[in-house]
Short mmCIF file of C-alpha atoms in Angstrom, two decimals:
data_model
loop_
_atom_site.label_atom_id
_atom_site.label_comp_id
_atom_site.label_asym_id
_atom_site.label_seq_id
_atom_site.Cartn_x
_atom_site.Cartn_y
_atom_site.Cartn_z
CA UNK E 1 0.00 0.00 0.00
CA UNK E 2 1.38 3.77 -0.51
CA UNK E 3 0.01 6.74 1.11
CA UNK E 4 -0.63 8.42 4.51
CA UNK E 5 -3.55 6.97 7.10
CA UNK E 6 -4.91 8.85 9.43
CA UNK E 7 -6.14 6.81 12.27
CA UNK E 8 -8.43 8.67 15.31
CA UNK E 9 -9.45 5.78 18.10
CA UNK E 10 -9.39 6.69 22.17
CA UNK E 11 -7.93 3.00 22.61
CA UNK E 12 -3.75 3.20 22.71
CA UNK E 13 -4.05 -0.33 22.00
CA UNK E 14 -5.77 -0.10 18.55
CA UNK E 15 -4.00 2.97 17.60
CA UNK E 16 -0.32 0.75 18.31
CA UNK E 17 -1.60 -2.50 16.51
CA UNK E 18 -3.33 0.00 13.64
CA UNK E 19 0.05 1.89 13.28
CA UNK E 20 2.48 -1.11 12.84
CA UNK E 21 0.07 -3.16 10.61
CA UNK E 22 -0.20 -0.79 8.33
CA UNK E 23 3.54 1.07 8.69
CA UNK E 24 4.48 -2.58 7.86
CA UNK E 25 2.33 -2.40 4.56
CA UNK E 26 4.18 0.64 3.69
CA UNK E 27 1.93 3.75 4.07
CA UNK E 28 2.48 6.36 6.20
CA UNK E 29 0.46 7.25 10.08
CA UNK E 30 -0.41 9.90 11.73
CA UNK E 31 -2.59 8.40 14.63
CA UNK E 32 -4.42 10.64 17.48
CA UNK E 33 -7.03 9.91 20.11
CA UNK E 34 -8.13 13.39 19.44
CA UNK E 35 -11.06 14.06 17.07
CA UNK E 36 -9.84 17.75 17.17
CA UNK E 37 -6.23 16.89 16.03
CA UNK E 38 -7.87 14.72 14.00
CA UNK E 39 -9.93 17.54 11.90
CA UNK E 40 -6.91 20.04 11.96
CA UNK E 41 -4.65 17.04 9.92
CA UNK E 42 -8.01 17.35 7.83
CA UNK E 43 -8.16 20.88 7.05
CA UNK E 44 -4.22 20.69 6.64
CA UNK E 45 -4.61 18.64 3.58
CA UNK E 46 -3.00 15.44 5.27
CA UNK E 47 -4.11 12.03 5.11
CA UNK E 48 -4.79 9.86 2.12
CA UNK E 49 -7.88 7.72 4.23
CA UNK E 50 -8.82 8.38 7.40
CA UNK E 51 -9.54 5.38 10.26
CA UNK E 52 -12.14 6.68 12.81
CA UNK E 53 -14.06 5.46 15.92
CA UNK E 54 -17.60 6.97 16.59
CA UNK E 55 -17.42 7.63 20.06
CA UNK E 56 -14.73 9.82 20.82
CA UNK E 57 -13.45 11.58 24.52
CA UNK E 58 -14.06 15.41 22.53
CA UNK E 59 -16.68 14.11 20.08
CA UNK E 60 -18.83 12.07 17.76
CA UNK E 61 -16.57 10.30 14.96
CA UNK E 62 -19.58 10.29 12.35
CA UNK E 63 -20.95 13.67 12.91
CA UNK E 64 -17.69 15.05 11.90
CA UNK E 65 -17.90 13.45 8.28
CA UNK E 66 -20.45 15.83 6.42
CA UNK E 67 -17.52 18.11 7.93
CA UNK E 68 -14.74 16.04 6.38
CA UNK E 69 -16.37 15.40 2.98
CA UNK E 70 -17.27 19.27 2.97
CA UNK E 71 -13.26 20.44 3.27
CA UNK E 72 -11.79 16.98 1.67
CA UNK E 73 -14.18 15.91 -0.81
CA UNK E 74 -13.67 12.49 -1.86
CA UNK E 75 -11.48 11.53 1.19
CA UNK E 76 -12.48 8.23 2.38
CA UNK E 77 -13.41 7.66 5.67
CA UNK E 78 -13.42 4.21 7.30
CA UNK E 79 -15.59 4.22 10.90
CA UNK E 80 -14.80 1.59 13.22
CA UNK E 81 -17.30 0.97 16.08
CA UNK E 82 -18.16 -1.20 19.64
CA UNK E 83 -21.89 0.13 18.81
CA UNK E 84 -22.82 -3.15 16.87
CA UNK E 85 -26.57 -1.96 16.44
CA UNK E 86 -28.53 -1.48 12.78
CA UNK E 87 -28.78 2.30 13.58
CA UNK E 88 -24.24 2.89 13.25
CA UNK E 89 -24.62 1.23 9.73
CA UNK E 90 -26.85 3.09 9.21
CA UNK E 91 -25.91 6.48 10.21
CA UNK E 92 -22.29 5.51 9.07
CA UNK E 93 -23.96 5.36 5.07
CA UNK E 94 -26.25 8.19 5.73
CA UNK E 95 -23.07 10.24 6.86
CA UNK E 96 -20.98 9.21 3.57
CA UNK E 97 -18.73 7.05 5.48
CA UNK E 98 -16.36 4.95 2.83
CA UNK E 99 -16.97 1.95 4.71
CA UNK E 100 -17.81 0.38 8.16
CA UNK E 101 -16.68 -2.15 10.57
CA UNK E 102 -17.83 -3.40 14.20
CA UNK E 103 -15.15 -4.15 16.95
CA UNK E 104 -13.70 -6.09 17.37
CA UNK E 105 -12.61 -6.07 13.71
CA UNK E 106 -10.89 -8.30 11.47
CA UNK E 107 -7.43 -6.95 11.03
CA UNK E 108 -6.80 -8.36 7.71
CA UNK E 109 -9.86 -7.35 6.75
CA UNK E 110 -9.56 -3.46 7.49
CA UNK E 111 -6.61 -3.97 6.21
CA UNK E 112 -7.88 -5.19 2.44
CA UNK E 113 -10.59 -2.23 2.84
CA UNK E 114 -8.02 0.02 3.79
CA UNK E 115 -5.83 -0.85 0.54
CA UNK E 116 -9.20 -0.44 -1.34
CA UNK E 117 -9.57 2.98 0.04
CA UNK E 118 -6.20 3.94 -1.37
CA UNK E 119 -7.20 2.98 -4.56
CA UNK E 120 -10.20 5.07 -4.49
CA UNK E 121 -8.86 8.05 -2.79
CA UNK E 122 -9.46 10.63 -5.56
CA UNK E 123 -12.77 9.27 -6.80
CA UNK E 124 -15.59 11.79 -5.69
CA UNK E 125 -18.74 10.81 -3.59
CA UNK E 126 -21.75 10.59 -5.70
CA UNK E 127 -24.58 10.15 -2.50
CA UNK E 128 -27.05 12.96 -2.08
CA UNK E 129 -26.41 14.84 0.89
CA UNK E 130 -27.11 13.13 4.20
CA UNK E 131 -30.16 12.18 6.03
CA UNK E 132 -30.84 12.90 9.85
CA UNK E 133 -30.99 9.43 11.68
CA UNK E 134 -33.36 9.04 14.74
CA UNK E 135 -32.00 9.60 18.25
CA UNK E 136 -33.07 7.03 20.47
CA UNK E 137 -31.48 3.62 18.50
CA UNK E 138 -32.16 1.53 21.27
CA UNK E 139 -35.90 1.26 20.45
CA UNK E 140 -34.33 -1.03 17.62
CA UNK E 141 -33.42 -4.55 18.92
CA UNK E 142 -31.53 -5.18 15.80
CA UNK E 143 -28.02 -5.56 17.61
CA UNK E 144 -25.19 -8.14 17.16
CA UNK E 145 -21.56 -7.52 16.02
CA UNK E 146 -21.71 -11.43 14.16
CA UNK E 147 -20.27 -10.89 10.46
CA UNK E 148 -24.33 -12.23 9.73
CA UNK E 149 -25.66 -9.02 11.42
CA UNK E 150 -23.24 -6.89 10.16
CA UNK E 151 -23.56 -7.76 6.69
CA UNK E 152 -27.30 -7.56 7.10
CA UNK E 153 -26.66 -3.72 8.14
CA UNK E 154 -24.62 -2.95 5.78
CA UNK E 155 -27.25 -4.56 3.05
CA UNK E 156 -30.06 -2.62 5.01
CA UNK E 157 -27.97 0.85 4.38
CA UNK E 158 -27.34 0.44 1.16
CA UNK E 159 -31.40 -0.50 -0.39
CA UNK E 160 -32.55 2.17 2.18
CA UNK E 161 -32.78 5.42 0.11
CA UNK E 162 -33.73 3.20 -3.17
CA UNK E 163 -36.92 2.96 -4.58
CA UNK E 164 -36.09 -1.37 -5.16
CA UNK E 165 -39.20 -3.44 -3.61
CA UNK E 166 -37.28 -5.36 -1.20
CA UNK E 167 -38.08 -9.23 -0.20
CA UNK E 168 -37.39 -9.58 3.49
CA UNK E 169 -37.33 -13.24 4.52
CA UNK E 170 -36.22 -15.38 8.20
CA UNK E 171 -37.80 -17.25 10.53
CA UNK E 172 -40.43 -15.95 12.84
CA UNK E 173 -39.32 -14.02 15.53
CA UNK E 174 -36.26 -12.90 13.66
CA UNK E 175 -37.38 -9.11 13.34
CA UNK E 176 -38.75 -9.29 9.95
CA UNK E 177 -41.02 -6.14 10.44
CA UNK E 178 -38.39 -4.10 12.39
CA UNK E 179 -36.20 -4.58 9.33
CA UNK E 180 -38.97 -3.16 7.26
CA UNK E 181 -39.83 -0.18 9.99
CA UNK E 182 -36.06 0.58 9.55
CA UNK E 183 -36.26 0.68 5.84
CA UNK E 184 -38.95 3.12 5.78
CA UNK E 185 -38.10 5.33 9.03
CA UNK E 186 -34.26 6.30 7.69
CA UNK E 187 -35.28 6.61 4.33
CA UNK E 188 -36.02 9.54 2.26
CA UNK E 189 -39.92 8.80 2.58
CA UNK E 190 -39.91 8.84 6.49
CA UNK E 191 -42.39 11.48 6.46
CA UNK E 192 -44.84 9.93 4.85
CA UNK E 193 -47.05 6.80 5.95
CA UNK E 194 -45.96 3.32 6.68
CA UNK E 195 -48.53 0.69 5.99
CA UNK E 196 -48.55 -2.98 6.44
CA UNK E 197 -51.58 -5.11 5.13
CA UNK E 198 -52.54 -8.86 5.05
CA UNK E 199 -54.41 -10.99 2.80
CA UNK E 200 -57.60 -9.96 4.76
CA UNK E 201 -57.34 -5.95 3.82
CA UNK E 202 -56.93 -6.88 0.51
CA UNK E 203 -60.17 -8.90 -0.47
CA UNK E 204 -62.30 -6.28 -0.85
CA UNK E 205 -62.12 -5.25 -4.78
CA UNK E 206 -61.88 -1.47 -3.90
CA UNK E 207 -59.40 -2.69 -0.99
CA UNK E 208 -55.90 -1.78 -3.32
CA UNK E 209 -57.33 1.60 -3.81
CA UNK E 210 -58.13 2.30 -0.33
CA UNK E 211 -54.59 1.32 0.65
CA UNK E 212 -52.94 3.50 -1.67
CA UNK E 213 -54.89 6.29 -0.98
CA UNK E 214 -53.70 5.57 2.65
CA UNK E 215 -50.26 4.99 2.03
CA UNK E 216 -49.56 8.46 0.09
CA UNK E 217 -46.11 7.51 -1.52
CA UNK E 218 -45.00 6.32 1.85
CA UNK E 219 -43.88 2.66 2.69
CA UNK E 220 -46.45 -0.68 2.23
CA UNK E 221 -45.13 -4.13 3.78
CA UNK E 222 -47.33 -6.70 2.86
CA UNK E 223 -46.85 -9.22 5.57
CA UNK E 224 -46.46 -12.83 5.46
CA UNK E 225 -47.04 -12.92 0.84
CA UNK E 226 -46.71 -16.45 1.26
CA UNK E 227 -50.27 -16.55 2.79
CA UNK E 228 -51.71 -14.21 0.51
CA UNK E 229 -54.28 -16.42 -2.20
CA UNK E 230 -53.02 -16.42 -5.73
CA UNK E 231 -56.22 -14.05 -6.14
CA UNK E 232 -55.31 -11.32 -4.17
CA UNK E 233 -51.87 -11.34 -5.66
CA UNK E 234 -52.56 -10.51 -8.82
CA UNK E 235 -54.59 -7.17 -7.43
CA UNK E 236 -50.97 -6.60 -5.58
CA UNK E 237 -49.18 -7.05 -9.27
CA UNK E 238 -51.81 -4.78 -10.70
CA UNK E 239 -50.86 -2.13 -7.84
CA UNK E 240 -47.91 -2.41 -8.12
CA UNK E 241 -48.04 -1.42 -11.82
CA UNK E 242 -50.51 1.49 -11.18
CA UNK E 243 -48.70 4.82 -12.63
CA UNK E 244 -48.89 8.22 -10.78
CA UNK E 245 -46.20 10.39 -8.84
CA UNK E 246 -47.11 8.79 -5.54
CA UNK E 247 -46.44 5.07 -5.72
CA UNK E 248 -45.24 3.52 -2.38
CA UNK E 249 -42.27 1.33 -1.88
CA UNK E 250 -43.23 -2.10 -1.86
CA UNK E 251 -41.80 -4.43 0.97
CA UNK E 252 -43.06 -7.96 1.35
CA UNK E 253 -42.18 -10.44 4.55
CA UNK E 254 -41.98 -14.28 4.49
CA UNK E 255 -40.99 -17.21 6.85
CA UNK E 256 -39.91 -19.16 3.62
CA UNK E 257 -36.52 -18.86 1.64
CA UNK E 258 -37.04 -17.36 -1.88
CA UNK E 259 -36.19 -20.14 -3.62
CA UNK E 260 -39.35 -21.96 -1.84
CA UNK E 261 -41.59 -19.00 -2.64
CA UNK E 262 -41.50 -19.93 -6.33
CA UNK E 263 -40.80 -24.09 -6.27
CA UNK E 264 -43.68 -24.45 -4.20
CA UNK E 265 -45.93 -21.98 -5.56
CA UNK E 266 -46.59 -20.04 -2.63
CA UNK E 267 -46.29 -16.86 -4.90
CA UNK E 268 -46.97 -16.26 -8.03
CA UNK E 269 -43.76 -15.54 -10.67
CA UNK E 270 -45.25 -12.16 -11.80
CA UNK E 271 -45.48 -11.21 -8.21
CA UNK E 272 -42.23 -12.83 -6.97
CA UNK E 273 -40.39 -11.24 -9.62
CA UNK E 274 -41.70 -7.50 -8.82
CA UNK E 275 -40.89 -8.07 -5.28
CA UNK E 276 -37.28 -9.27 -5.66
CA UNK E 277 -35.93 -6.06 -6.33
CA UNK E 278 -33.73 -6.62 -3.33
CA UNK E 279 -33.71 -9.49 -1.03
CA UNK E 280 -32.83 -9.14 2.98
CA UNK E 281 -32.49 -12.66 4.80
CA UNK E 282 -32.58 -11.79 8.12
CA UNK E 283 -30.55 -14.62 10.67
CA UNK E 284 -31.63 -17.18 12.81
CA UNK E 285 -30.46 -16.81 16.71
CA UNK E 286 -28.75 -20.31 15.91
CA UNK E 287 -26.81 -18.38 12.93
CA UNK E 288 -25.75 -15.84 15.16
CA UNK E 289 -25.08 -17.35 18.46
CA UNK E 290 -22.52 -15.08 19.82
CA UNK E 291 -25.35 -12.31 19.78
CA UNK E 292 -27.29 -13.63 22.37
CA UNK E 293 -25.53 -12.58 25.39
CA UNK E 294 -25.41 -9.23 23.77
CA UNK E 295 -29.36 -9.36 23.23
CA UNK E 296 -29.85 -10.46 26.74
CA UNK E 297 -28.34 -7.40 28.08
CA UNK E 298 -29.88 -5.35 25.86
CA UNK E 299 -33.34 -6.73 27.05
CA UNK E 300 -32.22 -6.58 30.41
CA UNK E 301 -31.47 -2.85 30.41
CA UNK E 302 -34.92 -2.31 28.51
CA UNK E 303 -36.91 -4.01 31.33
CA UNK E 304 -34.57 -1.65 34.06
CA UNK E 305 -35.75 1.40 32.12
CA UNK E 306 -39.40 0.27 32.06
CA UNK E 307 -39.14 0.06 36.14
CA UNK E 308 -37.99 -3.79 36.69
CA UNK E 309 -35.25 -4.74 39.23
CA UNK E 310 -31.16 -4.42 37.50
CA UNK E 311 -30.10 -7.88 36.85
CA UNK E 312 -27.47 -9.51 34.95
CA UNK E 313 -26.63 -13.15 33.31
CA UNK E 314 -24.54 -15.45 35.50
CA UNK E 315 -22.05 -17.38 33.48
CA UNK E 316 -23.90 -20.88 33.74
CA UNK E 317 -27.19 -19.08 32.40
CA UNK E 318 -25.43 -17.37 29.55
CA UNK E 319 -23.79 -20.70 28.56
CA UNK E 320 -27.60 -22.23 28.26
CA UNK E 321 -28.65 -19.27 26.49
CA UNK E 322 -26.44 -20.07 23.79
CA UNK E 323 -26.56 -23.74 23.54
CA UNK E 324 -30.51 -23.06 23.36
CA UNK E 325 -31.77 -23.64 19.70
CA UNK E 326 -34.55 -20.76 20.49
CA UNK E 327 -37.19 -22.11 17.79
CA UNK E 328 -38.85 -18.61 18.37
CA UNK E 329 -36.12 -16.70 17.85
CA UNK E 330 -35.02 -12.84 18.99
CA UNK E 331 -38.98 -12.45 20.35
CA UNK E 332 -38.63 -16.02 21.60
CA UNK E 333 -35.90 -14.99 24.10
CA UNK E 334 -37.25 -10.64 24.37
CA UNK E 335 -39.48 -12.62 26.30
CA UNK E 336 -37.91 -14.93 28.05
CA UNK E 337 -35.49 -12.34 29.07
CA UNK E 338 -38.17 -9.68 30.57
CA UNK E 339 -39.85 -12.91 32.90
CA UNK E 340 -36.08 -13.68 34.66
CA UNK E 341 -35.86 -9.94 34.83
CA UNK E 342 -39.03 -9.71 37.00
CA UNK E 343 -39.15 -13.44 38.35
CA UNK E 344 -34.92 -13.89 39.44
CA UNK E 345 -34.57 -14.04 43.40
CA UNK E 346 -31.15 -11.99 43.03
CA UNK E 347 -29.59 -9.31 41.06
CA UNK E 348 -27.52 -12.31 39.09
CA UNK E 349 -29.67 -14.63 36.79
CA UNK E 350 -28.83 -18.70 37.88
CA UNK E 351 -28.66 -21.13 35.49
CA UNK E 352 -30.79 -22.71 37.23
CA UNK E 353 -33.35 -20.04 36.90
CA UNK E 354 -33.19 -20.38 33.29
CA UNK E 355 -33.70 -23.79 33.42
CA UNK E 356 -37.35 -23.17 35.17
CA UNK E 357 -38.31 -20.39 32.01
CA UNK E 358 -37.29 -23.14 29.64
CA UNK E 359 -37.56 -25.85 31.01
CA UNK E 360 -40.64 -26.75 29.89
CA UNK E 361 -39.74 -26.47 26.35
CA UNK E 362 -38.61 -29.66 23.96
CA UNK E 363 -35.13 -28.22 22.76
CA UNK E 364 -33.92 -27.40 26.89
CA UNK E 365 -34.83 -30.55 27.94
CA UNK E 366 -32.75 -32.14 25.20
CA UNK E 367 -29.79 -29.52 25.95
CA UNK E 368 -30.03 -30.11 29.82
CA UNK E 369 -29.88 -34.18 29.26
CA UNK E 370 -27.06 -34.36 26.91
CA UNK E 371 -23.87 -35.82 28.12
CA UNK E 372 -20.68 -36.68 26.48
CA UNK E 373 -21.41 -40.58 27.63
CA UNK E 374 -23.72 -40.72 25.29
CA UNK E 375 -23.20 -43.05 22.49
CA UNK E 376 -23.04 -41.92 18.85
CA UNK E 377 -26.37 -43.45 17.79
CA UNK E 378 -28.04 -41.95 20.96
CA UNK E 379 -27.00 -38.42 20.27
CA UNK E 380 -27.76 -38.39 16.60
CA UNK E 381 -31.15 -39.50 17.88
CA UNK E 382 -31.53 -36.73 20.10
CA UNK E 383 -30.48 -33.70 17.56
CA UNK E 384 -32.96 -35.30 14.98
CA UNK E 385 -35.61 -35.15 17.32
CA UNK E 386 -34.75 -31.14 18.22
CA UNK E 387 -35.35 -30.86 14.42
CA UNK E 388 -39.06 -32.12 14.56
CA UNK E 389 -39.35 -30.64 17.26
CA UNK E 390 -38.53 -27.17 16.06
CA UNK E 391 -41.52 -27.44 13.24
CA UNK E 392 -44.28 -28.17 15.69
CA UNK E 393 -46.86 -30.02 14.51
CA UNK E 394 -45.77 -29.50 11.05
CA UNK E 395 -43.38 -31.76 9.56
CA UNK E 396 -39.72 -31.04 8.27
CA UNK E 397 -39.86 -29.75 4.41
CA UNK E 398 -39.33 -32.60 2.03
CA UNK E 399 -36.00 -34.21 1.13
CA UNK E 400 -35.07 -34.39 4.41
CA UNK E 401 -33.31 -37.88 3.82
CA UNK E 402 -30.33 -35.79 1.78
CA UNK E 403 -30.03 -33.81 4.23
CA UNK E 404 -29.13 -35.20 7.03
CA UNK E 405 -26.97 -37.33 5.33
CA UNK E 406 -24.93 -34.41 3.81
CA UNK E 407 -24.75 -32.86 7.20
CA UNK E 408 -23.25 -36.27 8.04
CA UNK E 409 -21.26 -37.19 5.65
CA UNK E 410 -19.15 -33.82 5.18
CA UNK E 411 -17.79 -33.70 8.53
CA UNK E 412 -17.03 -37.98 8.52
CA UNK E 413 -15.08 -37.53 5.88
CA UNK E 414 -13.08 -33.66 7.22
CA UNK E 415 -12.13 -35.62 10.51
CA UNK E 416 -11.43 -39.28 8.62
CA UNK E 417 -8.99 -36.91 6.45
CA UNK E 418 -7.53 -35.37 9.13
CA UNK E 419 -6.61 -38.10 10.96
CA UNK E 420 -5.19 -39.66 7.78
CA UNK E 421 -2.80 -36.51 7.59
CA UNK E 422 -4.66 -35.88 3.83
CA UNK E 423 -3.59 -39.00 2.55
CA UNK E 424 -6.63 -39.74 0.57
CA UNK E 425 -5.82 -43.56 -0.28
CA UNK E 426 -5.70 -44.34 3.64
CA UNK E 427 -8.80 -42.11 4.20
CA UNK E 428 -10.54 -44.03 1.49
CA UNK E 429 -9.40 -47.64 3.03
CA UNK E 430 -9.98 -46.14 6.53
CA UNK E 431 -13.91 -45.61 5.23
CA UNK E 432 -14.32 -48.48 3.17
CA UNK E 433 -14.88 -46.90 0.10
CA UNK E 434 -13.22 -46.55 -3.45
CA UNK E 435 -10.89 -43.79 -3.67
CA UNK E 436 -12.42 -42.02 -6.92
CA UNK E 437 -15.81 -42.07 -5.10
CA UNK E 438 -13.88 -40.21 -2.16
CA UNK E 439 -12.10 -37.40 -4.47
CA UNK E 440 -15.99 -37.27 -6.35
CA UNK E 441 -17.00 -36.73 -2.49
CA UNK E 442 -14.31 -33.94 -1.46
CA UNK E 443 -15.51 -32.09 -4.73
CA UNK E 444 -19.14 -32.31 -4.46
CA UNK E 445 -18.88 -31.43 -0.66
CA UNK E 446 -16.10 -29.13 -0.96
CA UNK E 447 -14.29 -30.35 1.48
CA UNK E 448 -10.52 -28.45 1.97
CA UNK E 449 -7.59 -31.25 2.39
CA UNK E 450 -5.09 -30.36 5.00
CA UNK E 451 -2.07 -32.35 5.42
CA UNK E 452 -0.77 -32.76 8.45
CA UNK E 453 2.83 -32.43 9.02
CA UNK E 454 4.58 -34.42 11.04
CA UNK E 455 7.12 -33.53 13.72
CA UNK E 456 10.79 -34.68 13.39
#
């Protein structure tokens, strides 16, 4: 890399690591925990990229960058930030930022953007000017510093001020509609109405009209289009095509992936393929397990603020909040969360505590039985079952057979060739089978062969 950085973080720590890593890739630092030092290198005409936190001893990091890109247009700015919530994307786009990362960050990784940057560094900004976010961005639950949150904010920031329908699809309980709210309420059309219908508001023949008279050119989420009869979505294709200098944004929720949408025929192709302007798959908890001490906390605080007792996750209950498969998801555990808050005899949550909330649910008692004595057949038993019992009374989609022996097979044959140092003809031997079918396996799967060295 070849030009100056200037890197603005409180932390001595990340300032040190930030200023070797990248005086070792050969560009230049000027590093300050001053945001004040930090504008005056600005105005100076210094600095090739600039590395900044958000919250700052003398200041906010991202309300100085309509400042930056006023006196240094085209500068990039890269904002760093321990506020993992939907609301710093958010602003950090809004504000023009080049780019964003959570902490703890990726070194590499802010490295490769950094290099990017340096590229890019006398390319102008091409955004409209920025939009005012909201002040209070704790009402939003969307938090989580997991690369799958943070790619989902940075998706969320970058459809926001477009006029793309937008396809938002997870599980329930995953925040589906708060994605949507944030689409509409940090957008350009914030001011004007958001709307969310069912099938049921729609089956009246003058219903489309009445809804688009309500929604003004604001924002409509139709919620849950999978449940919406193939009648009713052709009136939704046929608003969607009405002309006129207030058409609303169109947002659509579902529980099913897209791909199901259209193979089982839940929605019609005319329909699916106005929709998927942009498509938002919002996590699972169980994709994003690291997030739910993180939510915890931030539900805990929400119930203190609302007038319940201050209390806090012991270690043993934190450890069976994450090895909880939460079937229901972020609202799944909001509410488990708000009964310890009230229910707990002490300040600090037990495990055992915990245990009572959820005790009485399939997936705990399966977590709170396991044991490593158990033998293989045993515990493959006991996951399978946690799958049924995740759909209910419903049963698992179809082709369930390939699945479960994919999810099987691919890590067999990962340890088999790891404890066969990569040697595929022993690994093939070791599992009984021939050794073409193995390398047709390692393809198919794509499995990575490691060899293991061995110590002289």
């Amino acid at each position: 890399m070849d030009g100056t950085v200037l890197v603005a973080d409180d932390d001595r720590t990340i300032r040190t690591v930030l200023t070797q890593a990248l005086t070792r890739a050969g560009c230049k630092v000027h590093a300050t925990s001053s945001l004040t030092t930090l504008m005056r290198w600005v105005g100076e005409g210094k600095g090739d990229v600039v590395i900044s936190d958000v919250v700052m001893p003398d200041g906010n990091g991202l309300e100085m960058l309509p400042k930056i890109s006023q006196d240094r247009p085209g500068l990039p700015v890269i904002v760093i930030s321990a506020q993992n919530t939907i609301m710093t994307a958010i602003q950090a786009a809004e504000a023009e930022a080049y780019d964003y990362l959570p902490k703890p960050f990726d070194l590499p990784d802010l490295m490769k953007r950094t290099a990017k940057a340096l590229e890019t560094r006398n390319r102008t900004p091409t955004r409209e000017e920025p939009v005012v976010g909201a002040d209070e961005p704790d009402e939003l639950p969307l938090v989580g510093k997991t690369p799958a949150m943070q790619a989902l904010y940075r998706l969320v920031a970058r459809v926001m001020n477009t006029d793309l329908p937008v396809l938002i699809t997870g599980e329930s309980g995953t925040g589906k509609s708060l994605i949507a709210r944030a689409l509409h309420d940090f957008s350009d059309r914030r001011t004007l109405p958001f709307v969310t219908v069912t099938a049921a508001d729609l089956m009246d023949l003058d219903g489309p009209a009445r809804i688009l008279a309500r929604v003004k050119g604001g924002t409509l989420l139709i919620d849950e289009i999978a449940d919406v009869p193939d009648e009713i979505q052709a009136r939704i294709v046929r608003m969607m095509d009405v002309p006129g200098d207030h058409v609303p944004r169109f947002l659509a929720s579902s529980q099913f992936d897209p791909s199901a949408l259209i193979e089982q025929g839940k929605v019609r192709q005319d329909l699916f393929y106005r929709l998927d302007g942009a498509a938002i798959a919002v996590p699972s908890l169980r994709e994003r397990v690291e997030d739910i001490p993180l939510l915890a906390d931030h539900f805990l605080l929400r119930s203190e603020r609302e007038g319940a007792p201050k209390r806090w996750l012991s270690e043993g209950a934190a450890d069976l909040f994450r090895v909880y498969s939460w079937p229901g998801n972020v609202r799944q555990l909001e509410n488990a969360v708000r009964r310890l808050s009230l229910t707990s005899r002490t300040e600090e949550i037990s495990r055992a505590e915990v245990e009572a909330v959820l005790g009485n649910q399939p997936e705990t008692g399966a977590v709170l039985r396991g044991g490593d004595s158990d033998k293989l057949g045993e515990s493959v038993a006991r996951h399978l079952r946690r799958y049924f019992d995740l759909h209910g009374a419903a049963l698992p989609p179809p082709g369930l057979y390939g699945r479960i022996i994919r999810e099987v097979e691919a890590p067999l044959l990962e340890i088999a060739l790891e404890a066969t140092g990569g040697n595929q003809a022993k690994c093939a031997d070791l599992l009984g089978i021939n050794r073409n079918t193995l390398r047709k396996k390692i393809t198919d799967l794509d499995i990575r062969v490691t060899r293991r060295r061995k110590l002289m």
